[in-house]
PDB file of C-alpha atoms and ligand atoms in Angstrom:
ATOM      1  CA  UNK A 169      51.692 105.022 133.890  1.00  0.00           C
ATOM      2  CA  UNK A 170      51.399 108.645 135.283  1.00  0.00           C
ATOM      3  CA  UNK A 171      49.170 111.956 135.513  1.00  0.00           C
ATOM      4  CA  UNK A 172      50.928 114.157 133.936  1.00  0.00           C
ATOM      5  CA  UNK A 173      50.996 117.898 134.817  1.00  0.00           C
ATOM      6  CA  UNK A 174      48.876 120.240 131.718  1.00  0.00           C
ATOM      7  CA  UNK A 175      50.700 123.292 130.643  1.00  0.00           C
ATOM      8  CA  UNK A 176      48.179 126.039 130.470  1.00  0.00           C
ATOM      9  CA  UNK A 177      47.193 129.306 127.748  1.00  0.00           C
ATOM     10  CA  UNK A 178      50.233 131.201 127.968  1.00  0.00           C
ATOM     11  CA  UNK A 179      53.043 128.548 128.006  1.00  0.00           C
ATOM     12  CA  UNK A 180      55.298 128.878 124.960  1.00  0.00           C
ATOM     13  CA  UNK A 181      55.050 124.617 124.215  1.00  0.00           C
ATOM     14  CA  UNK A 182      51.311 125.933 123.447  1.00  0.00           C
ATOM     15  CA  UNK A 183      51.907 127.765 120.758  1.00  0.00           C
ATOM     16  CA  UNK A 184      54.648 125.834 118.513  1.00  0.00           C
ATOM     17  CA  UNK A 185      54.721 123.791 115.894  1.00  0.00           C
ATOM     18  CA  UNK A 186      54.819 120.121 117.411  1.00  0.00           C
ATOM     19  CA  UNK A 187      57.318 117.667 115.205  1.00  0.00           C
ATOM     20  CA  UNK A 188      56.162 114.647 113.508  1.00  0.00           C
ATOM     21  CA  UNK A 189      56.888 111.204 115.193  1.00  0.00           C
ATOM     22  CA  UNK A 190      59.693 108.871 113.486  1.00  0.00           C
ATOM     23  CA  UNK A 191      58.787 106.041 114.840  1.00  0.00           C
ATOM     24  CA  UNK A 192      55.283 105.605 115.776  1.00  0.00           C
ATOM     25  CA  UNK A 193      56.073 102.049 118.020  1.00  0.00           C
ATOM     26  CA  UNK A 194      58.908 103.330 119.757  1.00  0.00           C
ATOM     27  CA  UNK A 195      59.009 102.576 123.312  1.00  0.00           C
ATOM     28  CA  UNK A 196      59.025 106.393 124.393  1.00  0.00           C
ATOM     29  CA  UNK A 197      55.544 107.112 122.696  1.00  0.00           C
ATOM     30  CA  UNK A 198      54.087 104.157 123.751  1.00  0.00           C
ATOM     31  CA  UNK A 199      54.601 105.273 127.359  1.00  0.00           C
ATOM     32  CA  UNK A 200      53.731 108.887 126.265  1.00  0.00           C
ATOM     33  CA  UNK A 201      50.759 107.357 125.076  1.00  0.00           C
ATOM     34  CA  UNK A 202      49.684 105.588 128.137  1.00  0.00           C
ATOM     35  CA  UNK A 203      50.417 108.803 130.087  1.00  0.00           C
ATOM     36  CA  UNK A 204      48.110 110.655 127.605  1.00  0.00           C
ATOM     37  CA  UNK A 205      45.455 108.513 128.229  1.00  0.00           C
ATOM     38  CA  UNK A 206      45.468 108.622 132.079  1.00  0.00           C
ATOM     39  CA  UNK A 207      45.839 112.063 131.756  1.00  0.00           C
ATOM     40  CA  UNK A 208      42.585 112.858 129.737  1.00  0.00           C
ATOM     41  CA  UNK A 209      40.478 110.968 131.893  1.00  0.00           C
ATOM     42  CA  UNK A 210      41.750 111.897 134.763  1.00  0.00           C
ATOM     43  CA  UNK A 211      40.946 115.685 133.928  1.00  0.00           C
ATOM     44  CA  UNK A 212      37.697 114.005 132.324  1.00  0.00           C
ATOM     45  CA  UNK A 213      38.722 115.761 129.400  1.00  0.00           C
ATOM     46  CA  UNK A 214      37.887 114.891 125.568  1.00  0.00           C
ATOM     47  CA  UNK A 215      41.153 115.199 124.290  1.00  0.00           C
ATOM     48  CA  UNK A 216      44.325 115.636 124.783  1.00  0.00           C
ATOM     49  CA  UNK A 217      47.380 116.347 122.536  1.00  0.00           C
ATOM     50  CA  UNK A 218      51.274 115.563 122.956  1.00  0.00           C
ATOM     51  CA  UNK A 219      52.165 119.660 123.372  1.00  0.00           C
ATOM     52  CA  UNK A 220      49.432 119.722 126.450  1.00  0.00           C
ATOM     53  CA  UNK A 221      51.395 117.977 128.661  1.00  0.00           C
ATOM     54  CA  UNK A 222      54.727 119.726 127.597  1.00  0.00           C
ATOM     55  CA  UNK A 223      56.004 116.743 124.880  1.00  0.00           C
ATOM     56  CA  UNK A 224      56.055 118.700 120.982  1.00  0.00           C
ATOM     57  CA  UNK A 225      55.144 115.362 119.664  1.00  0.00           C
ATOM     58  CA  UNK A 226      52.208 115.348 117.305  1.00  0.00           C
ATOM     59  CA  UNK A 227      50.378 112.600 119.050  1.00  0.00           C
ATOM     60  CA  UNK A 228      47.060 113.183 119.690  1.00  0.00           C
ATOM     61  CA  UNK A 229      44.375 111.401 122.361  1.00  0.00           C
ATOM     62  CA  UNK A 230      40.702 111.999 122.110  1.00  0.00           C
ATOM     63  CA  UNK A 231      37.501 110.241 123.051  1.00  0.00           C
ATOM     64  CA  UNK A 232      33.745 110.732 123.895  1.00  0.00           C
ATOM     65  CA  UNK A 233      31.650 109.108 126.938  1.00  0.00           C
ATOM     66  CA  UNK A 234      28.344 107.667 124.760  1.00  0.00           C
ATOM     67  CA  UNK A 235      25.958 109.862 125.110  1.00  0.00           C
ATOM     68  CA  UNK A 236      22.838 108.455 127.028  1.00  0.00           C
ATOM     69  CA  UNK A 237      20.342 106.161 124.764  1.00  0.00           C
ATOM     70  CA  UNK A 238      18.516 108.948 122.877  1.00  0.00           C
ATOM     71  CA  UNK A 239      17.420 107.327 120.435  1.00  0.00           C
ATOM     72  CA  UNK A 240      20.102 108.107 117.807  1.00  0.00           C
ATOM     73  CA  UNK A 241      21.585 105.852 115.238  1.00  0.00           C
ATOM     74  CA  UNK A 242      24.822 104.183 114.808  1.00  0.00           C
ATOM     75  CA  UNK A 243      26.041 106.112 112.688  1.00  0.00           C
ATOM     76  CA  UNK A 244      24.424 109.302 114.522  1.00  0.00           C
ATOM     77  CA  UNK A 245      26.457 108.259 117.745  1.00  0.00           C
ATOM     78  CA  UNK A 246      29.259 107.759 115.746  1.00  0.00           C
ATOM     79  CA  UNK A 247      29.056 111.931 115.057  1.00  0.00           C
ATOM     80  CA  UNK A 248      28.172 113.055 118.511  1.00  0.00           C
ATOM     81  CA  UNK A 249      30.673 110.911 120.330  1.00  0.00           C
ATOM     82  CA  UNK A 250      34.065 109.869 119.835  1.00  0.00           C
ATOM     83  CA  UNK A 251      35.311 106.559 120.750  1.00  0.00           C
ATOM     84  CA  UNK A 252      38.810 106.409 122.458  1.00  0.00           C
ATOM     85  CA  UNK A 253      41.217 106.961 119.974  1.00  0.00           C
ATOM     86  CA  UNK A 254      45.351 107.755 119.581  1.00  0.00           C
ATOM     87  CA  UNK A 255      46.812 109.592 116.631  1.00  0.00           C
ATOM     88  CA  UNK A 256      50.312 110.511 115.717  1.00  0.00           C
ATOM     89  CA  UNK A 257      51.098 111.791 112.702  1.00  0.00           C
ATOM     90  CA  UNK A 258      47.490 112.724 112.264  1.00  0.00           C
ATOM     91  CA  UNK A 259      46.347 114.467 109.550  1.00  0.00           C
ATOM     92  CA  UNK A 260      42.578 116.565 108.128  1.00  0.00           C
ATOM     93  CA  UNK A 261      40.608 116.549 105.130  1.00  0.00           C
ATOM     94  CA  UNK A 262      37.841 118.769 104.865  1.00  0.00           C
ATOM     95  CA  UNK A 263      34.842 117.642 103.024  1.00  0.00           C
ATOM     96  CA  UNK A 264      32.941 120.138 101.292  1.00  0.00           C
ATOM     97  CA  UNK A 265      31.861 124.043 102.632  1.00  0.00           C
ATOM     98  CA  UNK A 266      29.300 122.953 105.532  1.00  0.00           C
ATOM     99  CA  UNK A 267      30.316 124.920 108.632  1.00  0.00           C
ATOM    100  CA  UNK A 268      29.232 124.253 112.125  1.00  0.00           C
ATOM    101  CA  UNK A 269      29.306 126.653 115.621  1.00  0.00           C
ATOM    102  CA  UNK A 270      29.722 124.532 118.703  1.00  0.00           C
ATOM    103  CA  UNK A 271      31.014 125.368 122.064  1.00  0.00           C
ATOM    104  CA  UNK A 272      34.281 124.066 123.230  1.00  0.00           C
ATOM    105  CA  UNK A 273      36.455 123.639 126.411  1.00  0.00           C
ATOM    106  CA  UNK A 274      40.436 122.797 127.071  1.00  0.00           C
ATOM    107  CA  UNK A 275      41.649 121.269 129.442  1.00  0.00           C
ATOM    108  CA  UNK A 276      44.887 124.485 128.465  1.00  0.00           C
ATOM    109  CA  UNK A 277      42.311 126.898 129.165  1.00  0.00           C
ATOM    110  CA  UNK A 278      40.009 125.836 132.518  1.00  0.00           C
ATOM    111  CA  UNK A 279      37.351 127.535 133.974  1.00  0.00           C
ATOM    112  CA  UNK A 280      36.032 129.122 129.866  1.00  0.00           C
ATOM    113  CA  UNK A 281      34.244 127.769 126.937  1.00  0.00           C
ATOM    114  CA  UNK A 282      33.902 129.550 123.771  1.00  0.00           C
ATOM    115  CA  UNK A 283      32.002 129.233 120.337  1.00  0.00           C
ATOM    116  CA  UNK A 284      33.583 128.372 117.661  1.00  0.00           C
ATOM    117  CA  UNK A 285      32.999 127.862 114.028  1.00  0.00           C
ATOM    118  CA  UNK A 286      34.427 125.075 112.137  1.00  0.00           C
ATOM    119  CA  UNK A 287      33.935 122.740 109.223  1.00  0.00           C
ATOM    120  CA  UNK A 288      31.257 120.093 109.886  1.00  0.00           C
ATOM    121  CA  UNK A 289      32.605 117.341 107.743  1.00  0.00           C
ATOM    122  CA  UNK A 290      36.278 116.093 108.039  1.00  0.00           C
ATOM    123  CA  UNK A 291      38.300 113.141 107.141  1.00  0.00           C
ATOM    124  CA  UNK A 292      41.029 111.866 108.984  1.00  0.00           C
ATOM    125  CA  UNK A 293      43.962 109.839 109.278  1.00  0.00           C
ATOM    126  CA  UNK A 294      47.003 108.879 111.248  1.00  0.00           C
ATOM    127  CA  UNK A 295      48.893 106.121 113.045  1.00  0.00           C
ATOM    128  CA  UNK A 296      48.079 104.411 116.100  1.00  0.00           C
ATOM    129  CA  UNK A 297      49.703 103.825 119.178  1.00  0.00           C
ATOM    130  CA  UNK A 298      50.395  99.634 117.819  1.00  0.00           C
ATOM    131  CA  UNK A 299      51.358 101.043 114.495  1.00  0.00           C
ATOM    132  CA  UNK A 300      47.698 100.619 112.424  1.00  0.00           C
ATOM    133  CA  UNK A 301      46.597 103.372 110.440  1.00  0.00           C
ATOM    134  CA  UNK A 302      43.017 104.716 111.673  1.00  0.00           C
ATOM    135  CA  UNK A 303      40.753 106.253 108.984  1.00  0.00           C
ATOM    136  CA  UNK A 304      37.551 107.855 109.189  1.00  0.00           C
ATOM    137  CA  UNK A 305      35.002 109.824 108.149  1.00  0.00           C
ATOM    138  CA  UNK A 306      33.734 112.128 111.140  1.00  0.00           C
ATOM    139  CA  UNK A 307      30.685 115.081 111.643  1.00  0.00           C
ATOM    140  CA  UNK A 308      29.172 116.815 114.851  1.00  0.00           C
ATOM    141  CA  UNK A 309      31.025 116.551 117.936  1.00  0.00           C
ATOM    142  CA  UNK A 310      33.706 113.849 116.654  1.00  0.00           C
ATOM    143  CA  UNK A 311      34.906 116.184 114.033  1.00  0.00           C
ATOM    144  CA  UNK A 312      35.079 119.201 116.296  1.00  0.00           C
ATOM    145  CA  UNK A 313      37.232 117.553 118.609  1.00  0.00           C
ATOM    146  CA  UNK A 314      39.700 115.930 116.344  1.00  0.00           C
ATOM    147  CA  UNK A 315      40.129 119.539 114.518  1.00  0.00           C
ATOM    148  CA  UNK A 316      40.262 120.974 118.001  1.00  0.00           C
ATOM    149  CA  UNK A 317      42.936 118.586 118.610  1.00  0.00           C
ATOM    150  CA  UNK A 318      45.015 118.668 115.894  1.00  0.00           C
ATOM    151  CA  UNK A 319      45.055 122.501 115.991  1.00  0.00           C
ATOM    152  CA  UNK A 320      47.219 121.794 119.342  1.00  0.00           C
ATOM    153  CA  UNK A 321      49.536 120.574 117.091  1.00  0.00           C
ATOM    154  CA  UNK A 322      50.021 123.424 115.333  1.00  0.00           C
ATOM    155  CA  UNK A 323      50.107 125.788 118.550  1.00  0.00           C
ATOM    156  CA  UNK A 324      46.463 126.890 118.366  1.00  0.00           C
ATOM    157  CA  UNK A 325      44.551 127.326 121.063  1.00  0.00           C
ATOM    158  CA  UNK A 326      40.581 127.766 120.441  1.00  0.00           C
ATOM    159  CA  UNK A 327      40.328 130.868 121.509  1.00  0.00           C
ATOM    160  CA  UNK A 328      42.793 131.572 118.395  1.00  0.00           C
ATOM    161  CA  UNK A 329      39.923 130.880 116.154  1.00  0.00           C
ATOM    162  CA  UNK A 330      37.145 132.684 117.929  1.00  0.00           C
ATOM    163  CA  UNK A 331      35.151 135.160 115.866  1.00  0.00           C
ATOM    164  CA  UNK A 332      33.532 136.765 118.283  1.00  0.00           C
ATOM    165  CA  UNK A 333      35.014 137.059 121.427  1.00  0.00           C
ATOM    166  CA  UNK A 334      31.645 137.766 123.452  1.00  0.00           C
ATOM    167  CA  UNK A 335      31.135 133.862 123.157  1.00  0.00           C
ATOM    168  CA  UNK A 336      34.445 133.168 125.582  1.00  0.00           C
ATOM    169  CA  UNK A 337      32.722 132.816 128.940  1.00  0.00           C
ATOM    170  CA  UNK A 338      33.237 131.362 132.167  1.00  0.00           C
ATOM    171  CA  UNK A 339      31.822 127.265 132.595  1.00  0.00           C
ATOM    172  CA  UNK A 340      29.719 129.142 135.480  1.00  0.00           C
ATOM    173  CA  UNK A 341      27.527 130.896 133.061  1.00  0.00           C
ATOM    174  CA  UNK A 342      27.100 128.225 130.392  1.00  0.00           C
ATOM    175  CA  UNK A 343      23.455 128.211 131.360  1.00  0.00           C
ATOM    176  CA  UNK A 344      23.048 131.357 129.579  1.00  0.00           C
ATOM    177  CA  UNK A 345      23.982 130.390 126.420  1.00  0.00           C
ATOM    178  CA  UNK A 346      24.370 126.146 126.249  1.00  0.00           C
ATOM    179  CA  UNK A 347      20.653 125.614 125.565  1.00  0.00           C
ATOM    180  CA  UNK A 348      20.397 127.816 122.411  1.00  0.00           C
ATOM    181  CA  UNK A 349      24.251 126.280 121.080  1.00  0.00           C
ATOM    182  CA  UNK A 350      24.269 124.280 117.906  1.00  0.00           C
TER     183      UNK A 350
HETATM  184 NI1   NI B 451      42.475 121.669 123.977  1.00  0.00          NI
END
């Protein structure tokens, strides 16, 4: 396995259209897959997708530390973290019109976060990395990052779906504004 290097805003492999894998269990996106994963936590990032490390696969990594015992549910959990998961092929449902501002990072774009708006309730599917399809229902901060995700795939970058651009600031003055997000 390897570290790969992460192509940043501006690169032109950030903003195609990534092609859709033949052959999910092929040896090559196995190892791509490994790569992907050492990658993201390396960068102790919470996702990573196929295009971000310069590969126009859609293969997508993605996964969210626990959050500390607070008291939620399972199923609460579930929605505010993401347990380590690898899609190819993946693909988005959105489930009904509830819409949902969060703040967001990319490991493409260091140093800023932005808000953005997105729909709170998703479905989603795709292959995994030993060939099993993964299906689930997702809210909060799992469904933000599997849309944020996926939109690699596509060549969009977060900022790309921005409303207001005020809310693109530097990590350095998140205090300003984290505490009254969401
Ligand atoms: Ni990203």
């Amino acid at each position: 396995m390897s570290i790969l290097k992460i192509a940043r805003m501006g690169h032109p492999v950030l903003s195609t259209v990534a092609k859709a894998v033949a052959d999910p269990a092929a040896p090559e996106v196995r190892r791509l897959v490994a790569d992907m994963l050492e990658t993201m936590i390396d960068a102790d990032g919470a996702g990573l997708a196929a295009p971000q490390v310069y590969v126009p696969w859609r293969v997508v990594v993605f996964q969210a530390p626990a959050a500390r015992d607070d008291g939620l549910s399972e199923a609460e959990r579930f929605d505010r973290t993401a347990p380590l998961t690898v899609l190819i092929n993946p693909e988005i449902e959105v489930i009904g019109e509830m819409r949902e501002s969060g703040w967001e990072g990319c490991l493409s774009v260091p140093g800023l976060r932005g808000l953005v708006e997105r729909p709170a309730h998703i479905r989603y599917r795709g292959i995994d990395h030993e060939g099993h399809l993964v299906e689930r229902v997702a809210k909060g901060f799992h469904a933000r990052v599997v849309q944020h995700e996926c939109d690699h795939l596509d060549g969009v970058l977060y900022p790309q779906r921005m409303a207001d651009l005020k809310k693109l600031i530097f990590e350095s003055e998140a205090r300003h504004w984290l505490p009254d997000a969401e």
